Amino acid sequence: MSLEVEKPLCNETTKRLERQDSLIGDAEKVSNIKGHGSEGNWTQVLHLAFQSIGIIYGDVGTSPLYCYSSTFPNGVKDKDDILGVLSLILYTLILLPMIKYVFIVLYADDNGDGGTFALYSLISRYSKIRLIPNQQAEDSMVSNYSIESPSLSLKRAQWLKEKLESSKAAKIGLFTITILGTSMVMGDGTLTPAISGSKMLSAVSGIKEKVPSLTETQIVWISVPILFMLFSVQRFGTDKVGYSFAPIISVWFVLIAGIGIYNIIVYEITILRAFNPMHILYYFGRNGKEAWISLGGAILCVTGTEGMYADLGHFNITAIQISFSGVLFPSVALCYMGQAAYLRKFPENVADTFYRSLPAPMFWPTFTVAILSAIIASQAMLSGAFAILSKALSLGCFPRVRVIHTSKHHQGQVYIPEVNFLMGLASVIITITFRTTTEIGNAYGICVVTVFSITTHLMTIVMLLVWKKNIIFILLFYIVFSSIEWIYLSSILSKFIQGGYLPFCFALVLMALMVTWHYVHVMKYWYELDHIVPIDEVTALLEKHNVQRIPGVGILYSELVQGIPPVFLRLVEKIPSVHSIFLFMSIKHLPIPHVAPAERFVFRQVGPREHRMFRCVARYGYSDGVEDSGQFARFLAERLKMFIEDENAFAVEKPEKEDTDSPSGVSEGQTKPRKSARSVHSEEVIEPPMSNHVGRISSYSLQKIEEEKQLIDAEMKRGVVYLMGSANVIAGPESPTLKVVVVDYVYSFLRRNLAEGHKVLSIPKDQLLKVGITYEI
């Protein structure tokens, strides 16, 4: 089965669709709205930096619990190897999280949001790479779209843009690595609690220092209730759970830094020699293949780094740079150096380095904070996984599931109950099955490095297409970081049988699910596009079926942003009646995190004015939540009345002279149109600003406008009915067997067992009318 579903439309069809469905409304360019990425004053930045400690550093900050034991699973053979591994850990922390992510990748934010899909959406704004052809010129007018373009003057960027847009293989390749990255982050989100189970195994196993009689099985069963508690509190959201734990993580960093300094002074202060990178070369020279294999354990020192980028939308770049450079790095570096100093004296204790190296009076305080920190580490990665999955959902890459927004202040903080349950179940099973830190670490490492590599490749495209950086800088970035990541990945893949297979199996299942859903989603869109009802035939269609107008407002949902969907033809054939005011509604997610409410709706008149039929596209960013039906209907009515007012104003009198050279039809000296709902007829160009016409509106026209607005209010009070196509999608009669299995069985199973469209849109059942229709794709 192939994802090659994009079909070129003939020029005449394309022009007709563009002409018929040019939606001009709240799409005019306005001043940029500062989102999460705005830096604010220093008080706010420091406040965010403190909060980020509790949200995004729990994972990487608790890696000292098990990093050395995973790197030396067979014990330490030479004390100098400890120096080499410490040097390797320090420079891995410096190169990957610090230089690559904190000081380079974080700047590739999508209006403040980060993560794999943020990079994909950033690329898709500069190049038409999405597989569903629903891009419209008006989309780029949304304030948050912000394409800065002296850009295209560079031949290299223009060449890459043309190649990406003309190559189906490139579009499918970019989509594939994006969902692979998403699948691996989801695997990361599942394995984080499992490795947290593992961290908690490491933390809880510290009890063995005080209670030697505890068996491994008993330690596992102590960890399971902790995991259960972790997933149970997810519904409260990051805002309540994560932020309140920032003081605990801060205490954790103070503890490990202090204990590290103590161990360095007591055991070996010359351990600071590890900052000389030559010790890495000496380590590989002494151990060869064994040193290469040990990289799979060393990479665990940077687990959770991708979560730092995925959670960027909650903070800003400066806050993360301050908290990482000023708190995280010094603390974990001191901790690793202190453990290395201890191991130089007691190499036989490498299996339980962290607790063995603790001063006796510090055991119980550190053990308590370690347990809490391990729980918080999971919370951080899980919230990132939920956020990324909600973006995949909004871009049509994941089956419909219920997304709950857990914070009124941070739109990116979401909770997905079904996913939380499945991930919790998987984490408990993995913890019970694998038991040891080493085996779970092998699986976890593959997730971490695969996501690193995907980010590097997508970032390279961003540098070429969006940033237009010097080619030497781009080559340096790509060669240095991709080389490091491939070396690490090759080492971890050598442990495929010892747990490394788990993330691949998980990612393959999740990718198959996402590809299946998106494939059918795209094919269904093309089917509707091929069977649209032309707008100029609406009047004839209503007369042919003797359609009666009934009281109330009807809203027919369709994914099409062009033409009249085929489900409308089915409706008037079976029930020849249409509501007094009728809207063809499309919910469209743009490749940006947020769309301002004032720019939400764009309208167009369908047919003659007396039909009172409209096309409306409601635009959302991938981090926006759809309002409940009542709030949505009220806001829609208000914007529709604004549209009616402006539309009638434009119809009164055209300007005597138009600037035909201007793409908007507005003369150079004229004021920019205000943000309001406007549309054009299929043969008209965009009119000059309403302010030039309002003064000439006759009293008769004002009365007519007021009557239409009152009619909208009256029909809204009579009731709103939501109509949705209940499409039974089946494979065509001559489809290959694989396509039949995917469409008729896998997709149908997902569609039947996951949330339906009206539940996702919070539409009350008593206001819903479903129209059955079969699509053969």
XYZ file of C-alpha atoms in Angstrom, residues 32-671:
640
model
C 2.072 39.562 15.169
C 0.589 38.152 18.342
C 3.299 37.165 20.786
C 2.852 33.678 22.110
C 4.794 31.493 24.448
C 7.949 32.403 22.693
C 7.897 36.060 23.708
C 10.598 36.726 26.223
C 8.842 39.172 28.551
C 10.635 40.874 31.428
C 13.330 39.213 33.510
C 11.023 38.565 36.463
C 8.740 36.538 34.230
C 11.688 34.761 32.569
C 13.152 33.721 35.933
C 9.719 32.571 37.102
C 9.372 30.415 33.972
C 12.919 29.130 34.422
C 12.018 27.949 37.931
C 8.823 26.274 36.691
C 10.703 24.548 33.864
C 12.876 22.768 36.429
C 9.839 20.867 37.680
C 8.395 20.162 34.242
C 11.175 19.250 31.810
C 14.287 18.264 33.764
C 13.001 15.440 35.940
C 13.954 12.816 33.352
C 17.492 13.907 32.478
C 18.037 14.973 36.099
C 17.339 11.481 37.488
C 19.561 9.606 34.997
C 22.441 9.445 37.541
C 20.348 6.796 39.331
C 21.289 4.179 36.741
C 23.633 5.578 34.045
C 26.868 3.986 35.314
C 25.250 0.612 35.989
C 23.900 0.555 32.401
C 27.293 1.543 30.972
C 29.187 -1.131 32.958
C 26.711 -4.081 33.040
C 29.619 -6.539 33.447
C 31.549 -4.509 36.000
C 34.587 -2.225 35.781
C 37.761 -3.879 34.438
C 40.101 -0.888 34.573
C 39.758 2.127 36.882
C 40.868 4.412 34.042
C 37.758 3.321 32.126
C 35.693 5.247 34.687
C 37.553 8.415 33.728
C 36.904 7.741 30.030
C 33.171 7.089 30.574
C 32.845 10.229 32.720
C 34.450 12.269 29.929
C 32.069 10.643 27.457
C 29.036 11.504 29.620
C 30.157 15.119 30.133
C 30.708 15.783 26.428
C 27.492 14.002 25.465
C 25.652 16.383 27.814
C 27.509 19.375 26.373
C 27.072 18.491 22.688
C 23.549 17.060 22.463
C 21.234 18.708 25.026
C 23.215 21.912 25.536
C 24.673 22.961 22.175
C 22.269 21.184 19.817
C 18.952 21.595 21.623
C 19.280 24.497 24.063
C 21.269 26.809 21.809
C 20.173 25.737 18.293
C 17.015 23.589 18.008
C 14.925 25.605 20.481
C 15.090 28.553 18.065
C 13.141 26.454 15.526
C 9.958 27.034 17.496
C 6.619 27.127 15.729
C 5.177 30.305 17.272
C 6.495 29.124 20.622
C 5.702 25.395 20.263
C 8.261 22.633 19.765
C 8.454 18.954 18.892
C 8.572 16.817 15.756
C 5.210 18.002 14.406
C 6.165 21.617 15.080
C 9.149 21.211 12.735
C 6.935 19.518 10.135
C 4.323 22.273 10.324
C 7.037 24.945 10.119
C 8.333 23.345 6.907
C 4.792 22.972 5.534
C 4.176 26.720 5.877
C 7.091 27.470 3.572
C 6.476 24.589 1.183
C 3.256 22.780 0.219
C 4.219 19.323 1.477
C 0.982 18.215 3.143
C -0.815 15.307 1.484
C -4.294 16.873 1.803
C -4.730 19.743 -0.698
C -6.630 22.109 1.610
C -4.153 24.995 1.611
C -5.715 28.377 0.862
C -4.167 31.752 0.138
C -6.069 33.218 3.085
C -4.254 30.890 5.511
C -1.009 32.813 5.130
C -2.838 35.997 6.199
C -3.439 34.650 9.719
C -1.296 36.651 12.112
C 0.508 33.663 13.635
C 1.393 32.264 10.219
C 4.177 34.855 9.936
C 6.152 33.796 6.887
C 9.034 36.217 6.724
C 10.090 36.304 3.182
C 13.068 38.071 1.876
C 13.776 34.391 2.070
C 12.745 33.194 -1.338
C 15.344 35.468 -2.904
C 17.916 32.790 -2.102
C 18.165 30.353 -4.986
C 19.019 27.446 -2.699
C 15.869 27.852 -0.612
C 13.723 28.333 -3.730
C 15.265 25.245 -5.338
C 14.580 23.128 -2.235
C 11.019 24.462 -2.020
C 10.325 23.490 -5.640
C 11.853 20.037 -5.163
C 9.769 19.323 -2.044
C 6.554 20.520 -3.686
C 7.076 18.608 -6.924
C 8.247 15.314 -5.409
C 5.665 12.899 -4.000
C 8.505 10.811 -2.599
C 9.809 13.824 -0.637
C 6.339 14.616 0.753
C 5.759 11.016 1.794
C 9.309 10.742 3.167
C 8.898 13.850 5.333
C 5.520 12.656 6.579
C 6.937 9.192 7.337
C 9.907 10.380 9.381
C 7.613 12.812 11.207
C 5.237 10.070 12.307
C 8.239 7.834 13.074
C 9.530 10.572 15.363
C 6.077 10.920 16.894
C 5.846 7.142 17.382
C 9.239 7.108 19.060
C 8.249 10.004 21.330
C 5.124 8.060 22.235
C 7.362 5.075 22.882
C 9.491 7.402 24.957
C 6.356 8.461 26.819
C 5.497 4.812 27.472
C 9.025 3.796 28.383
C 9.616 6.886 30.536
C 7.229 5.607 33.193
C 8.680 2.157 32.574
C 12.194 3.505 32.921
C 10.762 5.559 35.712
C 9.587 2.232 36.841
C 13.197 1.459 36.177
C 14.302 4.637 37.903
C 11.938 3.752 40.680
C 13.403 0.250 40.614
C 16.759 1.960 40.968
C 15.357 4.298 43.608
C 13.380 1.642 45.439
C 16.270 -0.785 45.178
C 18.119 1.658 47.376
C 16.107 0.165 50.230
C 18.253 -2.943 49.837
C 21.068 -0.953 51.367
C 19.001 -0.775 54.552
C 16.791 -3.869 54.049
C 19.020 -6.527 52.403
C 16.300 -9.199 52.639
C 14.197 -7.547 49.882
C 14.101 -9.612 46.678
C 13.984 -8.272 43.114
C 10.368 -9.431 42.758
C 9.343 -7.542 45.884
C 11.054 -4.393 44.605
C 9.154 -4.711 41.304
C 5.818 -4.995 43.103
C 6.662 -1.945 45.226
C 7.201 -0.008 41.965
C 3.879 -1.061 40.381
C 1.619 0.878 42.835
C 3.841 3.923 42.298
C 3.251 3.622 38.538
C -0.480 3.222 39.133
C -0.471 6.423 41.188
C 1.517 8.219 38.487
C -1.023 7.493 35.750
C -3.960 8.155 38.060
C -2.892 11.764 38.670
C -2.417 12.542 34.950
C -5.999 13.793 34.671
C -5.117 16.759 36.899
C -2.697 17.977 34.227
C 0.803 19.378 34.112
C -0.306 22.725 35.503
C -1.355 21.252 38.856
C 0.890 18.188 39.082
C 4.123 19.366 37.475
C 4.390 22.971 38.639
C 3.864 22.044 42.258
C 6.865 19.708 42.041
C 9.396 22.312 40.898
C 10.596 22.782 44.506
C 11.125 19.005 44.855
C 13.217 18.781 41.681
C 15.135 21.854 42.826
C 15.879 20.106 46.137
C 16.942 17.028 44.139
C 19.432 19.081 42.112
C 20.823 20.710 45.266
C 21.212 17.279 46.882
C 22.976 15.569 43.959
C 25.236 18.585 43.395
C 26.167 18.726 47.087
C 26.765 14.963 47.282
C 28.838 15.181 44.099
C 31.055 17.907 45.563
C 31.414 15.876 48.784
C 32.497 12.747 46.863
C 34.950 14.680 44.694
C 36.635 16.183 47.771
C 36.615 12.966 49.822
C 37.595 10.426 47.164
C 39.484 12.032 44.244
C 39.575 15.711 43.350
C 41.687 14.960 40.253
C 38.587 13.458 38.642
C 38.187 16.909 37.037
C 40.730 15.635 34.484
C 37.707 14.130 32.673
C 37.096 17.503 31.004
C 40.025 16.571 28.770
C 38.313 14.790 25.826
C 41.458 12.734 25.161
C 40.287 10.352 27.895
C 37.450 9.297 25.551
C 40.013 8.289 22.913
C 42.095 6.440 25.537
C 38.960 4.588 26.667
C 38.159 3.430 23.122
C 41.803 2.552 22.522
C 41.866 0.254 25.568
C 38.475 -1.396 25.063
C 37.652 -1.286 21.353
C 34.352 -3.041 20.627
C 33.384 -3.182 24.322
C 33.703 0.608 24.554
C 31.480 0.967 21.486
C 28.857 -1.337 23.036
C 28.964 0.668 26.288
C 27.740 3.763 24.402
C 24.230 2.333 24.730
C 24.433 2.916 28.478
C 26.193 6.275 28.308
C 23.473 7.775 26.087
C 21.000 7.368 28.953
C 22.550 10.461 30.536
C 20.531 12.590 28.051
C 17.127 10.882 28.294
C 14.280 13.376 28.275
C 16.067 15.923 26.084
C 13.400 15.714 23.362
C 10.772 16.339 26.043
C 12.520 19.641 26.737
C 11.864 20.654 23.121
C 8.319 19.202 23.027
C 7.358 21.187 26.159
C 8.772 24.445 24.796
C 5.268 25.889 24.405
C 4.881 26.121 28.187
C 7.927 28.363 28.617
C 10.283 30.389 26.440
C 13.755 29.921 25.036
C 15.595 32.192 27.482
C 13.966 30.511 30.506
C 15.071 27.065 29.325
C 18.584 28.279 28.521
C 18.935 29.770 32.012
C 17.558 26.731 33.849
C 19.605 24.241 31.815
C 22.918 26.107 31.914
C 22.553 27.422 35.460
C 20.874 24.518 37.268
C 20.650 21.235 35.389
C 24.079 20.923 33.805
C 26.158 21.936 36.847
C 24.113 19.654 39.140
C 24.218 16.489 37.045
C 27.841 17.087 36.020
C 28.894 17.355 39.674
C 26.837 14.241 40.483
C 28.471 12.181 37.699
C 31.932 13.405 38.718
C 31.253 12.560 42.367
C 30.083 9.040 41.430
C 33.162 8.563 39.225
C 35.433 9.672 42.094
C 33.728 7.117 44.370
C 33.992 4.336 41.762
C 37.718 4.987 41.351
C 38.028 3.821 44.966
C 35.256 1.195 44.941
C 34.767 -0.064 41.355
C 33.034 -3.230 42.616
C 29.977 -1.130 43.596
C 29.188 0.019 40.020
C 25.835 -1.861 39.960
C 24.467 0.454 42.659
C 26.741 3.485 42.428
C 24.273 6.183 43.409
C 23.196 4.841 46.806
C 26.583 3.343 47.680
C 28.187 6.753 47.213
C 25.781 8.536 49.569
C 27.039 9.701 52.968
C 25.148 7.656 55.596
C 23.126 10.562 57.110
C 21.908 11.562 53.622
C 20.454 8.162 52.650
C 16.806 8.509 53.684
C 16.346 12.178 52.607
C 17.931 11.393 49.238
C 15.949 8.168 48.834
C 12.653 10.008 49.472
C 13.444 12.798 47.028
C 14.670 10.218 44.457
C 11.287 8.459 44.493
C 9.406 11.741 44.036
C 11.814 12.911 41.326
C 11.396 9.660 39.379
C 7.619 10.176 39.418
C 8.004 13.772 38.222
C 10.353 12.629 35.439
C 7.526 10.505 34.053
C 5.010 13.326 34.369
C 7.158 15.626 32.246
C 7.570 13.179 29.360
C 3.952 12.069 29.465
C 2.680 15.644 29.173
C 4.978 16.102 26.164
C 3.658 12.881 24.600
C 0.049 14.004 25.070
C 0.829 17.404 23.526
C 2.536 15.866 20.474
C -0.269 13.351 19.989
C -2.901 16.103 20.100
C -0.996 17.835 17.280
C -0.948 14.599 15.270
C -4.686 14.273 15.883
C -5.444 17.775 14.627
C -3.438 17.179 11.433
C -5.461 14.053 10.614
C -2.664 11.613 11.503
C -4.321 9.838 14.414
C -7.785 8.385 15.105
C -10.218 10.630 16.929
C -9.782 10.454 20.686
C -11.013 12.715 23.440
C -8.525 15.485 24.236
C -9.030 17.290 27.553
C -7.372 20.672 28.064
C -6.211 20.681 31.685
C -5.138 24.309 32.021
C -6.916 27.596 31.350
C -3.582 29.385 31.149
C -1.564 27.024 28.932
C -3.418 25.755 25.858
C -0.755 23.154 25.080
C -1.373 21.225 28.306
C -3.683 18.353 27.455
C -4.728 14.955 28.771
C -5.978 12.038 26.637
C -7.775 9.435 28.799
C -7.698 6.494 26.353
C -4.018 6.972 25.574
C -3.181 7.433 29.255
C -4.855 4.111 30.077
C -3.051 2.186 27.319
C 0.330 3.744 28.123
C -0.155 3.019 31.828
C -1.025 -0.600 31.123
C 1.981 -0.964 28.822
C 4.310 0.620 31.393
C 3.194 -1.747 34.166
C 3.596 -4.785 31.877
C 7.062 -3.644 30.770
C 8.176 -3.014 34.353
C 6.997 -6.455 35.486
C 8.416 -8.229 32.415
C 11.820 -6.579 32.067
C 12.506 -5.914 35.748
C 16.059 -4.630 35.334
C 17.253 -1.128 34.535
C 19.657 -2.406 31.870
C 17.092 -4.101 29.613
C 14.580 -1.250 29.811
C 17.471 1.151 29.229
C 18.371 -0.649 25.984
C 14.823 -0.115 24.718
C 14.697 3.465 25.973
C 18.007 4.411 24.362
C 16.765 3.497 20.887
C 13.760 5.815 21.284
C 15.968 8.660 22.483
C 18.599 8.472 19.729
C 16.089 7.853 16.897
C 14.203 11.018 17.847
C 17.527 12.906 18.063
C 18.397 11.802 14.521
C 14.971 12.698 13.090
C 15.170 16.147 14.696
C 18.621 16.673 13.140
C 17.322 15.848 9.647
C 14.210 18.023 9.957
C 16.293 20.844 11.452
C 18.629 20.697 8.455
C 15.643 21.282 6.143
C 14.492 24.172 8.368
C 17.968 25.724 8.156
C 17.965 25.427 4.361
C 14.361 26.420 3.662
C 13.328 28.714 6.520
C 16.438 30.134 8.177
C 18.576 30.322 4.999
C 21.773 29.868 6.980
C 25.234 29.739 5.471
C 25.808 26.338 3.846
C 29.005 25.800 5.879
C 27.104 26.205 9.158
C 24.399 23.810 7.923
C 26.939 21.179 6.856
C 28.775 21.543 10.155
C 25.534 21.079 12.113
C 24.442 18.063 10.079
C 27.795 16.266 9.931
C 28.708 16.740 13.614
C 25.394 15.827 15.179
C 24.258 13.144 12.738
C 27.657 11.433 13.096
C 27.430 11.411 16.898
C 23.849 10.125 16.788
C 24.562 7.381 14.260
C 27.505 6.151 16.353
C 25.273 5.976 19.411
C 22.434 4.395 17.445
C 24.708 1.707 15.989
C 25.782 0.797 19.523
C 22.234 0.585 20.863
C 21.077 -1.506 17.888
C 23.668 -4.095 18.863
C 21.478 -4.703 21.924
C 18.378 -5.283 19.808
C 17.683 -8.699 21.312
C 18.340 -7.500 24.884
C 15.303 -5.201 24.984
C 16.069 -2.987 22.000
C 13.342 -4.634 19.918
C 10.596 -3.227 22.164
C 10.489 0.381 20.848
C 10.676 -0.853 17.260
C 7.677 -3.104 17.787
C 5.822 -0.302 19.555
C 6.741 2.254 16.871
C 5.765 -0.097 14.031
C 2.336 -0.722 15.547
C 1.755 2.983 16.194
C 3.070 3.964 12.746
C 0.825 1.366 11.083
C -2.145 2.821 12.948
C -1.224 6.412 12.012
C -0.455 5.582 8.362
C -3.722 3.635 8.017
C -5.786 6.459 9.459
C -4.052 9.174 7.454
C -4.134 7.133 4.223
C -7.908 6.619 4.413
C -8.341 10.220 5.603
C -6.537 11.516 2.492
C -8.318 9.112 0.114
C -11.686 10.067 1.589
C -10.864 13.745 1.085
C -9.990 13.104 -2.570
C -13.189 11.124 -3.067
C -15.250 14.054 -1.785
C -13.235 16.490 -3.880
C -13.886 14.398 -6.998
C -17.645 14.271 -6.261
C -18.329 17.857 -5.191
C -21.513 19.661 -6.190
C -20.573 22.845 -8.090
C -21.756 25.967 -6.288
C -23.465 27.355 -9.392
C -25.712 24.261 -9.469
C -27.075 24.707 -5.926
C -30.186 26.627 -7.050
C -31.024 24.025 -9.690
C -30.465 21.251 -7.148
C -32.870 22.794 -4.630
C -35.540 23.295 -7.323
C -35.114 19.793 -8.752
C -35.798 18.114 -5.411
C -38.457 20.669 -4.385
C -36.541 21.407 -1.205
C -38.552 23.106 1.561
C -37.038 25.569 4.047
C -37.688 24.720 7.703
C -37.136 26.870 10.835
C -33.766 26.950 12.586
C -30.077 26.882 11.700
C -28.482 23.879 10.012
C -24.726 23.279 10.131
C -23.425 20.559 7.807
C -19.893 19.431 8.680
C -17.478 18.482 5.923
C -13.701 18.360 5.636
C -13.852 20.024 2.230
C -12.886 23.677 2.051
C -13.923 23.773 -1.615
C -17.292 23.174 -3.249
C -20.401 21.506 -1.811
C -19.791 18.043 -0.300
C -21.563 15.014 -1.844
C -23.293 14.308 1.475
C -25.481 17.405 0.844
C -26.817 15.829 -2.357
C -27.592 12.689 -0.371
C -29.407 14.796 2.246
C -31.734 16.622 -0.174
C -32.469 13.385 -2.039
C -33.625 11.577 1.096
C -34.990 14.501 3.155
C -35.920 17.360 0.778
C -35.748 20.083 3.396
C -33.068 22.566 4.443
C -33.005 24.880 7.435
C -33.820 28.546 7.053
C -30.173 29.433 7.537
C -27.749 26.788 6.330
C -23.969 26.638 6.676
C -21.453 24.271 5.105
C -18.931 24.060 7.933
C -15.316 22.890 7.672
C -13.099 22.518 10.719
C -9.606 23.183 9.457
C -6.358 22.881 11.393
C -3.584 25.116 10.140
C 0.105 24.170 10.522
C 0.526 26.686 13.359
C -0.049 26.242 17.124
C -2.793 28.857 17.598
C -5.291 30.907 15.605
C -6.592 34.058 17.305
C -10.389 33.885 17.956
C -10.894 37.045 15.887
C -9.457 35.206 12.881
C -11.316 31.958 13.489
C -14.054 32.102 10.822
C -14.000 32.894 7.119
C -17.292 33.034 5.197
C -18.643 33.010 1.681
C -22.139 33.342 0.287
C -23.393 30.194 -1.489
C -25.946 30.883 -4.219
C -28.287 33.892 -4.273
C -28.650 35.961 -1.084
C -32.269 34.907 -0.601
C -31.107 31.284 -0.112
C -29.293 32.325 3.083
C -26.714 29.549 2.551
C -23.084 30.084 3.479
C -19.756 28.329 3.406
C -17.722 28.728 6.594
C -14.251 27.510 7.451
C -13.406 27.470 11.163
C -9.639 27.545 11.496
C -7.708 26.236 14.476
C -4.057 25.772 15.288
C -2.897 22.267 16.180
C -2.713 23.260 19.871
C -6.167 24.895 19.940
C -9.195 23.154 21.385
C -12.577 23.252 19.660
C -15.155 25.100 21.759
C -18.218 23.330 23.124
C -21.245 23.422 20.812
C -23.057 26.233 22.663
C -20.086 28.589 22.731
C -19.200 27.668 19.140
C -22.745 28.438 17.892
C -22.881 31.796 19.691
C -19.518 32.898 18.359
C -20.450 31.668 14.872
C -23.708 33.684 14.915
C -21.871 36.863 15.921
C -19.310 36.497 13.160
C -22.017 35.622 10.624
C -23.867 38.841 11.478
C -20.636 40.791 10.934
C -20.250 39.060 7.588
C -23.842 39.953 6.590
C -23.245 43.577 7.554
C -20.030 43.849 5.561
C -21.366 41.902 2.594
C -24.388 44.187 2.252
C -22.162 47.223 2.670
C -19.945 46.079 -0.212
C -22.938 45.323 -2.392
C -24.270 48.900 -2.155
C -21.675 50.595 -4.285
C -18.417 49.601 -5.900
C -15.533 52.061 -6.082
C -15.198 54.032 -9.240
C -11.614 52.932 -9.701
C -9.837 49.800 -8.572
C -6.145 49.073 -8.541
C -6.073 45.890 -10.591
C -2.345 45.471 -10.055
C -2.833 44.940 -6.338
C -3.495 41.292 -5.462
C -6.101 42.336 -2.944
C -7.814 44.848 -5.208
C -7.056 47.629 -2.697
C -5.402 50.795 -3.928
C -1.990 51.577 -2.595
C -3.043 54.612 -0.635
C -6.026 52.946 0.973
C -6.262 51.841 4.546
